[in-house]
PDB file of C-alpha atoms and ligand atoms in Angstrom:
ATOM      1  CA  MET A   1      -2.211 -15.430 -15.512  1.00  0.00           C
ATOM      2  CA  ARG A   2      -4.227 -13.171 -17.821  1.00  0.00           C
ATOM      3  CA  ALA A   3      -7.328 -15.213 -17.120  1.00  0.00           C
ATOM      4  CA  ALA A   4      -6.609 -15.269 -13.378  1.00  0.00           C
ATOM      5  CA  GLY A   5      -6.094 -11.504 -13.498  1.00  0.00           C
ATOM      6  CA  ARG A   6      -9.451 -10.946 -15.168  1.00  0.00           C
ATOM      7  CA  ILE A   7     -11.244 -12.958 -12.493  1.00  0.00           C
ATOM      8  CA  LEU A   8      -9.355 -11.069  -9.807  1.00  0.00           C
ATOM      9  CA  CYS A   9     -10.250  -7.669 -11.278  1.00  0.00           C
ATOM     10  CA  ARG A  10     -13.902  -8.593 -11.580  1.00  0.00           C
ATOM     11  CA  THR A  11     -13.879  -9.796  -7.962  1.00  0.00           C
ATOM     12  CA  LEU A  12     -12.397  -6.530  -6.691  1.00  0.00           C
ATOM     13  CA  ASN A  13     -14.998  -4.587  -8.685  1.00  0.00           C
ATOM     14  CA  LEU A  14     -17.745  -6.606  -7.035  1.00  0.00           C
ATOM     15  CA  ALA A  15     -16.270  -6.004  -3.579  1.00  0.00           C
ATOM     16  CA  ALA A  16     -15.918  -2.289  -4.319  1.00  0.00           C
ATOM     17  CA  ALA A  17     -19.618  -2.036  -5.042  1.00  0.00           C
ATOM     18  CA  ALA A  18     -20.414  -3.668  -1.686  1.00  0.00           C
ATOM     19  CA  ILE A  19     -18.245  -1.409   0.472  1.00  0.00           C
ATOM     20  CA  ALA A  20     -20.414   0.795   2.704  1.00  0.00           C
ATOM     21  CA  PRO A  21     -20.761   1.779   6.346  1.00  0.00           C
ATOM     22  CA  GLY A  22     -22.057  -1.155   8.409  1.00  0.00           C
ATOM     23  CA  VAL A  23     -20.653  -3.876   6.160  1.00  0.00           C
ATOM     24  CA  MET A  24     -18.524  -6.466   7.972  1.00  0.00           C
ATOM     25  CA  THR A  25     -15.142  -7.249   6.454  1.00  0.00           C
ATOM     26  CA  ARG A  26     -16.025 -10.951   6.635  1.00  0.00           C
ATOM     27  CA  GLU A  27     -19.006 -10.325   4.351  1.00  0.00           C
ATOM     28  CA  LEU A  28     -16.642  -8.878   1.757  1.00  0.00           C
ATOM     29  CA  ASP A  29     -14.401 -11.927   2.112  1.00  0.00           C
ATOM     30  CA  VAL A  30     -17.339 -14.298   1.559  1.00  0.00           C
ATOM     31  CA  LEU A  31     -18.424 -12.310  -1.505  1.00  0.00           C
ATOM     32  CA  CYS A  32     -14.920 -12.498  -2.984  1.00  0.00           C
ATOM     33  CA  GLU A  33     -14.431 -16.193  -2.303  1.00  0.00           C
ATOM     34  CA  ARG A  34     -17.808 -17.023  -3.875  1.00  0.00           C
ATOM     35  CA  GLU A  35     -17.003 -15.022  -7.001  1.00  0.00           C
ATOM     36  CA  ILE A  36     -13.568 -16.643  -7.391  1.00  0.00           C
ATOM     37  CA  ARG A  37     -14.886 -20.183  -6.964  1.00  0.00           C
ATOM     38  CA  SER A  38     -17.832 -19.621  -9.285  1.00  0.00           C
ATOM     39  CA  ALA A  39     -15.256 -18.749 -11.965  1.00  0.00           C
ATOM     40  CA  GLY A  40     -13.563 -22.119 -11.403  1.00  0.00           C
ATOM     41  CA  ALA A  41     -10.567 -20.528  -9.654  1.00  0.00           C
ATOM     42  CA  VAL A  42      -9.116 -20.802  -6.149  1.00  0.00           C
ATOM     43  CA  PRO A  43      -8.359 -18.051  -3.586  1.00  0.00           C
ATOM     44  CA  THR A  44      -4.555 -18.206  -3.392  1.00  0.00           C
ATOM     45  CA  PHE A  45      -4.210 -16.803   0.117  1.00  0.00           C
ATOM     46  CA  LEU A  46      -6.506 -19.304   1.871  1.00  0.00           C
ATOM     47  CA  GLY A  47      -4.165 -21.688   3.702  1.00  0.00           C
ATOM     48  CA  TYR A  48      -1.029 -19.900   2.482  1.00  0.00           C
ATOM     49  CA  GLN A  49       1.387 -20.326   5.399  1.00  0.00           C
ATOM     50  CA  GLY A  50      -1.725 -21.017   7.458  1.00  0.00           C
ATOM     51  CA  TYR A  51      -3.562 -17.797   6.496  1.00  0.00           C
ATOM     52  CA  PRO A  52      -7.236 -18.297   7.459  1.00  0.00           C
ATOM     53  CA  ALA A  53      -9.220 -16.431   4.751  1.00  0.00           C
ATOM     54  CA  ALA A  54      -9.573 -15.847   1.012  1.00  0.00           C
ATOM     55  CA  THR A  55      -8.727 -12.157   1.211  1.00  0.00           C
ATOM     56  CA  CYS A  56      -6.701  -9.793   3.333  1.00  0.00           C
ATOM     57  CA  ILE A  57      -8.883  -6.859   4.407  1.00  0.00           C
ATOM     58  CA  SER A  58      -7.051  -4.072   6.211  1.00  0.00           C
ATOM     59  CA  VAL A  59      -8.734  -0.926   7.551  1.00  0.00           C
ATOM     60  CA  ASN A  60      -7.179   2.500   8.299  1.00  0.00           C
ATOM     61  CA  ASP A  61      -3.850   1.984  10.123  1.00  0.00           C
ATOM     62  CA  GLU A  62      -3.832  -1.692   9.142  1.00  0.00           C
ATOM     63  CA  VAL A  63      -1.313  -1.792   6.295  1.00  0.00           C
ATOM     64  CA  VAL A  64      -1.799  -5.324   4.950  1.00  0.00           C
ATOM     65  CA  HIS A  65      -2.734  -8.887   5.997  1.00  0.00           C
ATOM     66  CA  GLY A  66      -5.784  -7.873   8.019  1.00  0.00           C
ATOM     67  CA  ILE A  67      -7.959 -10.923   8.707  1.00  0.00           C
ATOM     68  CA  PRO A  68     -11.632 -10.545   7.703  1.00  0.00           C
ATOM     69  CA  SER A  69     -13.825 -10.410  10.803  1.00  0.00           C
ATOM     70  CA  ASP A  70     -17.097  -9.074  12.175  1.00  0.00           C
ATOM     71  CA  ARG A  71     -15.579  -5.582  12.214  1.00  0.00           C
ATOM     72  CA  GLN A  72     -18.005  -3.211  10.542  1.00  0.00           C
ATOM     73  CA  LEU A  73     -16.781  -0.496   8.206  1.00  0.00           C
ATOM     74  CA  ARG A  74     -17.593   3.056   9.280  1.00  0.00           C
ATOM     75  CA  GLU A  75     -17.981   6.310   7.410  1.00  0.00           C
ATOM     76  CA  GLY A  76     -14.529   7.890   7.124  1.00  0.00           C
ATOM     77  CA  ASP A  77     -12.587   4.598   7.095  1.00  0.00           C
ATOM     78  CA  ILE A  78     -10.364   3.443   4.286  1.00  0.00           C
ATOM     79  CA  CYS A  79     -10.659  -0.224   3.348  1.00  0.00           C
ATOM     80  CA  LYS A  80      -7.961  -2.256   1.569  1.00  0.00           C
ATOM     81  CA  ILE A  81      -8.643  -5.596  -0.077  1.00  0.00           C
ATOM     82  CA  ASP A  82      -5.693  -7.708  -1.205  1.00  0.00           C
ATOM     83  CA  LEU A  83      -6.537 -10.805  -3.181  1.00  0.00           C
ATOM     84  CA  GLY A  84      -4.795 -13.699  -4.906  1.00  0.00           C
ATOM     85  CA  VAL A  85      -6.467 -15.838  -7.577  1.00  0.00           C
ATOM     86  CA  THR A  86      -5.078 -19.160  -8.809  1.00  0.00           C
ATOM     87  CA  LEU A  87      -6.424 -20.499 -12.103  1.00  0.00           C
ATOM     88  CA  ASP A  88      -5.000 -23.700 -13.592  1.00  0.00           C
ATOM     89  CA  GLY A  89      -1.973 -23.344 -11.337  1.00  0.00           C
ATOM     90  CA  MET A  90      -1.188 -19.753 -12.312  1.00  0.00           C
ATOM     91  CA  VAL A  91      -1.443 -16.900  -9.818  1.00  0.00           C
ATOM     92  CA  ALA A  92      -2.481 -13.236 -10.060  1.00  0.00           C
ATOM     93  CA  ASP A  93      -2.194 -10.873  -7.080  1.00  0.00           C
ATOM     94  CA  ALA A  94      -3.714  -7.398  -6.698  1.00  0.00           C
ATOM     95  CA  ALA A  95      -4.969  -4.927  -4.115  1.00  0.00           C
ATOM     96  CA  ARG A  96      -6.886  -1.673  -3.963  1.00  0.00           C
ATOM     97  CA  THR A  97      -7.889   0.849  -1.285  1.00  0.00           C
ATOM     98  CA  TRP A  98     -11.322   2.508  -1.152  1.00  0.00           C
ATOM     99  CA  PRO A  99     -12.822   5.277   0.937  1.00  0.00           C
ATOM    100  CA  VAL A 100     -15.893   4.371   3.008  1.00  0.00           C
ATOM    101  CA  GLY A 101     -18.222   7.313   2.470  1.00  0.00           C
ATOM    102  CA  ARG A 102     -16.604  10.683   3.038  1.00  0.00           C
ATOM    103  CA  ILE A 103     -13.000  10.648   4.246  1.00  0.00           C
ATOM    104  CA  ARG A 104     -10.586  13.345   5.437  1.00  0.00           C
ATOM    105  CA  PRO A 105      -8.992  15.272   2.550  1.00  0.00           C
ATOM    106  CA  GLU A 106      -5.493  14.224   3.597  1.00  0.00           C
ATOM    107  CA  THR A 107      -6.534  10.582   3.486  1.00  0.00           C
ATOM    108  CA  GLY A 108      -7.957  11.136   0.014  1.00  0.00           C
ATOM    109  CA  ASP A 109      -4.572  12.570  -0.972  1.00  0.00           C
ATOM    110  CA  LEU A 110      -2.933   9.418   0.411  1.00  0.00           C
ATOM    111  CA  LEU A 111      -5.133   7.168  -1.742  1.00  0.00           C
ATOM    112  CA  ARG A 112      -4.474   9.167  -4.908  1.00  0.00           C
ATOM    113  CA  ALA A 113      -0.731   9.365  -4.216  1.00  0.00           C
ATOM    114  CA  THR A 114      -0.496   5.612  -3.668  1.00  0.00           C
ATOM    115  CA  GLU A 115      -2.454   4.703  -6.793  1.00  0.00           C
ATOM    116  CA  GLU A 116      -0.278   7.082  -8.813  1.00  0.00           C
ATOM    117  CA  ALA A 117       2.861   5.634  -7.187  1.00  0.00           C
ATOM    118  CA  LEU A 118       1.788   2.223  -8.475  1.00  0.00           C
ATOM    119  CA  ALA A 119       1.301   3.645 -11.975  1.00  0.00           C
ATOM    120  CA  ARG A 120       4.753   5.230 -11.859  1.00  0.00           C
ATOM    121  CA  GLY A 121       6.332   1.998 -10.660  1.00  0.00           C
ATOM    122  CA  VAL A 122       4.588   0.008 -13.390  1.00  0.00           C
ATOM    123  CA  ALA A 123       5.763   2.549 -15.988  1.00  0.00           C
ATOM    124  CA  GLN A 124       9.340   1.529 -15.100  1.00  0.00           C
ATOM    125  CA  CYS A 125       8.625  -2.154 -15.714  1.00  0.00           C
ATOM    126  CA  ARG A 126      10.171  -2.713 -19.137  1.00  0.00           C
ATOM    127  CA  ALA A 127      12.879  -5.000 -20.418  1.00  0.00           C
ATOM    128  CA  GLY A 128      16.283  -3.488 -19.628  1.00  0.00           C
ATOM    129  CA  ARG A 129      15.164  -1.440 -16.607  1.00  0.00           C
ATOM    130  CA  ARG A 130      16.116  -2.590 -13.147  1.00  0.00           C
ATOM    131  CA  VAL A 131      14.199  -3.336  -9.986  1.00  0.00           C
ATOM    132  CA  GLY A 132      15.788  -0.230  -8.427  1.00  0.00           C
ATOM    133  CA  ASP A 133      14.189   1.929 -11.132  1.00  0.00           C
ATOM    134  CA  VAL A 134      10.768   0.712  -9.999  1.00  0.00           C
ATOM    135  CA  GLY A 135      11.459   1.352  -6.319  1.00  0.00           C
ATOM    136  CA  HIS A 136      13.008   4.714  -7.001  1.00  0.00           C
ATOM    137  CA  ALA A 137      10.019   5.879  -9.061  1.00  0.00           C
ATOM    138  CA  ILE A 138       7.634   4.868  -6.285  1.00  0.00           C
ATOM    139  CA  GLN A 139       9.667   6.259  -3.393  1.00  0.00           C
ATOM    140  CA  SER A 140      10.467   9.607  -4.996  1.00  0.00           C
ATOM    141  CA  TRP A 141       6.816  10.212  -5.937  1.00  0.00           C
ATOM    142  CA  VAL A 142       5.571   9.282  -2.459  1.00  0.00           C
ATOM    143  CA  GLU A 143       8.163  11.207  -0.455  1.00  0.00           C
ATOM    144  CA  ALA A 144       7.719  14.347  -2.578  1.00  0.00           C
ATOM    145  CA  ARG A 145       4.138  14.344  -1.262  1.00  0.00           C
ATOM    146  CA  GLY A 146       5.279  14.077   2.358  1.00  0.00           C
ATOM    147  CA  PHE A 147       4.157  10.452   2.757  1.00  0.00           C
ATOM    148  CA  SER A 148       6.401   7.446   3.434  1.00  0.00           C
ATOM    149  CA  VAL A 149       6.802   4.024   1.845  1.00  0.00           C
ATOM    150  CA  VAL A 150       6.675   0.921   4.004  1.00  0.00           C
ATOM    151  CA  ARG A 151      10.112  -0.747   3.951  1.00  0.00           C
ATOM    152  CA  ALA A 152       9.325  -3.979   5.754  1.00  0.00           C
ATOM    153  CA  LEU A 153       7.268  -5.461   2.891  1.00  0.00           C
ATOM    154  CA  CYS A 154       7.971  -5.672  -0.844  1.00  0.00           C
ATOM    155  CA  GLY A 155       6.500  -6.463  -4.216  1.00  0.00           C
ATOM    156  CA  HIS A 156       7.642  -9.728  -5.785  1.00  0.00           C
ATOM    157  CA  GLY A 157       7.762 -12.035  -8.734  1.00  0.00           C
ATOM    158  CA  VAL A 158       4.501 -13.970  -9.179  1.00  0.00           C
ATOM    159  CA  GLY A 159       3.532 -16.850 -11.472  1.00  0.00           C
ATOM    160  CA  ARG A 160       3.365 -20.509 -10.530  1.00  0.00           C
ATOM    161  CA  GLU A 161       3.822 -19.373  -6.948  1.00  0.00           C
ATOM    162  CA  LEU A 162       2.441 -16.331  -5.127  1.00  0.00           C
ATOM    163  CA  HIS A 163       5.904 -15.179  -4.088  1.00  0.00           C
ATOM    164  CA  GLU A 164       8.777 -15.672  -6.518  1.00  0.00           C
ATOM    165  CA  GLU A 165      12.063 -13.941  -7.246  1.00  0.00           C
ATOM    166  CA  PRO A 166      12.858 -11.120  -7.548  1.00  0.00           C
ATOM    167  CA  GLN A 167      11.815  -8.954  -4.632  1.00  0.00           C
ATOM    168  CA  VAL A 168      10.473  -5.590  -5.786  1.00  0.00           C
ATOM    169  CA  PRO A 169      11.020  -3.038  -3.002  1.00  0.00           C
ATOM    170  CA  ASN A 170       9.034   0.203  -3.014  1.00  0.00           C
ATOM    171  CA  TYR A 171      12.227   2.171  -2.475  1.00  0.00           C
ATOM    172  CA  GLY A 172      15.640   2.061  -4.059  1.00  0.00           C
ATOM    173  CA  ARG A 173      18.194   3.579  -6.324  1.00  0.00           C
ATOM    174  CA  ALA A 174      17.728   4.043 -10.044  1.00  0.00           C
ATOM    175  CA  GLY A 175      19.903   1.770 -12.158  1.00  0.00           C
ATOM    176  CA  ARG A 176      20.472  -0.760  -9.356  1.00  0.00           C
ATOM    177  CA  GLY A 177      19.241  -4.278  -8.775  1.00  0.00           C
ATOM    178  CA  VAL A 178      17.965  -7.150 -10.899  1.00  0.00           C
ATOM    179  CA  ARG A 179      17.540  -6.361 -14.599  1.00  0.00           C
ATOM    180  CA  LEU A 180      13.985  -6.825 -15.890  1.00  0.00           C
ATOM    181  CA  GLU A 181      13.431  -9.090 -18.888  1.00  0.00           C
ATOM    182  CA  ALA A 182      10.510  -9.539 -21.255  1.00  0.00           C
ATOM    183  CA  GLY A 183       8.274 -12.341 -19.993  1.00  0.00           C
ATOM    184  CA  MET A 184       8.828 -11.684 -16.293  1.00  0.00           C
ATOM    185  CA  THR A 185       5.633 -11.313 -14.254  1.00  0.00           C
ATOM    186  CA  LEU A 186       5.756  -9.105 -11.187  1.00  0.00           C
ATOM    187  CA  ALA A 187       3.454  -7.946  -8.410  1.00  0.00           C
ATOM    188  CA  VAL A 188       4.146  -4.249  -7.847  1.00  0.00           C
ATOM    189  CA  GLU A 189       2.567  -3.093  -4.606  1.00  0.00           C
ATOM    190  CA  PRO A 190       3.337   0.211  -2.918  1.00  0.00           C
ATOM    191  CA  MET A 191       2.201   0.463   0.706  1.00  0.00           C
ATOM    192  CA  VAL A 192       2.202   4.132   1.703  1.00  0.00           C
ATOM    193  CA  ASN A 193       1.791   5.717   5.137  1.00  0.00           C
ATOM    194  CA  ILE A 194       0.612   9.223   5.989  1.00  0.00           C
ATOM    195  CA  GLY A 195       3.099   9.257   8.870  1.00  0.00           C
ATOM    196  CA  ARG A 196       6.281   7.292   9.495  1.00  0.00           C
ATOM    197  CA  HIS A 197       7.161   4.128   7.567  1.00  0.00           C
ATOM    198  CA  ASP A 198       7.520   1.903  10.652  1.00  0.00           C
ATOM    199  CA  VAL A 199       5.116  -1.022  11.092  1.00  0.00           C
ATOM    200  CA  ARG A 200       4.493  -3.809  13.592  1.00  0.00           C
ATOM    201  CA  ILE A 201       2.508  -7.057  13.622  1.00  0.00           C
ATOM    202  CA  LEU A 202      -0.506  -7.522  15.898  1.00  0.00           C
ATOM    203  CA  ASP A 203      -0.827 -10.462  18.283  1.00  0.00           C
ATOM    204  CA  ASP A 204      -2.957 -12.332  15.716  1.00  0.00           C
ATOM    205  CA  GLY A 205       0.360 -12.991  13.970  1.00  0.00           C
ATOM    206  CA  TRP A 206      -0.817 -11.487  10.667  1.00  0.00           C
ATOM    207  CA  THR A 207      -2.145  -7.952  10.760  1.00  0.00           C
ATOM    208  CA  VAL A 208       0.540  -5.396   9.909  1.00  0.00           C
ATOM    209  CA  VAL A 209      -0.242  -1.940  11.366  1.00  0.00           C
ATOM    210  CA  THR A 210       1.525   1.412  11.335  1.00  0.00           C
ATOM    211  CA  ARG A 211       3.457   2.060  14.533  1.00  0.00           C
ATOM    212  CA  ASP A 212       2.151   5.622  14.735  1.00  0.00           C
ATOM    213  CA  GLY A 213      -1.474   4.564  14.200  1.00  0.00           C
ATOM    214  CA  LEU A 214      -1.888   6.789  11.134  1.00  0.00           C
ATOM    215  CA  PRO A 215      -3.604   5.520   7.959  1.00  0.00           C
ATOM    216  CA  SER A 216      -1.888   3.492   5.255  1.00  0.00           C
ATOM    217  CA  ALA A 217      -2.899   2.766   1.643  1.00  0.00           C
ATOM    218  CA  HIS A 218      -2.052  -0.132  -0.674  1.00  0.00           C
ATOM    219  CA  PHE A 219      -2.480  -0.623  -4.417  1.00  0.00           C
ATOM    220  CA  GLU A 220      -1.122  -3.646  -6.267  1.00  0.00           C
ATOM    221  CA  HIS A 221      -1.143  -4.991  -9.820  1.00  0.00           C
ATOM    222  CA  THR A 222       0.266  -8.094 -11.424  1.00  0.00           C
ATOM    223  CA  ILE A 223       2.097  -7.048 -14.594  1.00  0.00           C
ATOM    224  CA  LEU A 224       3.874  -8.687 -17.519  1.00  0.00           C
ATOM    225  CA  VAL A 225       7.202  -7.149 -18.523  1.00  0.00           C
ATOM    226  CA  THR A 226       7.645  -6.631 -22.282  1.00  0.00           C
ATOM    227  CA  ASP A 227      10.009  -4.620 -24.480  1.00  0.00           C
ATOM    228  CA  GLU A 228       7.472  -1.802 -24.351  1.00  0.00           C
ATOM    229  CA  GLU A 229       4.858  -0.759 -21.801  1.00  0.00           C
ATOM    230  CA  ALA A 230       4.046  -3.451 -19.264  1.00  0.00           C
ATOM    231  CA  GLU A 231       0.801  -5.351 -19.698  1.00  0.00           C
ATOM    232  CA  VAL A 232      -1.253  -4.948 -16.516  1.00  0.00           C
ATOM    233  CA  LEU A 233      -2.936  -8.309 -15.966  1.00  0.00           C
ATOM    234  CA  THR A 234      -5.214  -7.162 -13.135  1.00  0.00           C
ATOM    235  CA  ALA A 235      -6.487  -3.899 -14.684  1.00  0.00           C
ATOM    236  CA  ASN A 236     -10.046  -2.955 -15.509  1.00  0.00           C
ATOM    237  CA  GLY A 237     -10.942  -2.931 -19.183  1.00  0.00           C
ATOM    238  CA  LYS A 238      -9.454  -6.340 -19.986  1.00  0.00           C
ATOM    239  CA  GLY A 239     -12.810  -8.078 -20.230  1.00  0.00           C
TER     240      GLY A 239
HETATM  241  N1  LIG B 301      -0.922 -10.246  -0.877  1.00  0.00           N
HETATM  242  C1  LIG B 301       0.240 -10.451  -0.132  1.00  0.00           C
HETATM  243  C2  LIG B 301       1.333 -10.070  -1.077  1.00  0.00           C
HETATM  244  O1  LIG B 301       1.039  -9.320  -1.912  1.00  0.00           O
HETATM  245  C3  LIG B 301       0.338 -11.875   0.327  1.00  0.00           C
HETATM  246  C4  LIG B 301      -0.654 -12.221   1.339  1.00  0.00           C
HETATM  247  S1  LIG B 301      -0.415 -13.839   1.774  1.00  0.00           S
HETATM  248  C5  LIG B 301      -1.491 -14.089   3.032  1.00  0.00           C
HETATM  249  O2  LIG B 301       2.425 -10.472  -1.084  1.00  0.00           O
HETATM  250  F1  LIG B 301      -1.273 -15.279   3.424  1.00  0.00           F
HETATM  251  F2  LIG B 301      -1.279 -13.207   3.945  1.00  0.00           F
HETATM  252  F3  LIG B 301      -2.678 -13.937   2.599  1.00  0.00           F
HETATM  253 CO1  LIG B 302       1.674  -9.284  -3.533  1.00  0.00          CO
END
């Protein structure tokens, strides 16, 4: 999973450098898939429950599971890429959100708040803490900034499969839920909306969008629980 995480991180860095007005989301998907395969790994999402691409690319009010297409990014958009990498049967899962050129200040606040919410959630991932501690840390940080956490989708265990036990909600009560143990690997993934938390699925059967049409941000890491600080397997600076 460490090795898968390194490939994943490098792939997201490559995609980040390519994001610009006029770029089609499908071009980003092709770039990512090529990078993953050239490392001898496999894009986990392709074919997962029939999903048709290597990446999920979701723009603006698209929360997650956007299907790469000929849609071109525009100045002022925010672009989310969510990516799974399988190497030798082990999975890493991560996502980031980037601004396309200059964005509205409030949207910039959303991106920073969501990335920090992820950091605060990950800081709770230690042996002896509970899943509710993670959700509570994320939710309280987000709501104190006037944003809302998506309830309909959760983080999750990850390892031999993309989605394993336990579920890791982005909301919850401190001290409640499954107890974390050293050696567990989790995908922590706050999805945060500027407006209300409600979402719906488009007719393509995949794309999750905010009901109020306002922007949403998503950051995700795969982490390893230890007795001390979690090891972030999809972070920059791990080679
Ligand atoms: N990345 C999503 C998650 O974090 C899973 C996407 S599966 C796909 O749980 F099939 F939609 F790609
Ligand atoms: Co995930």
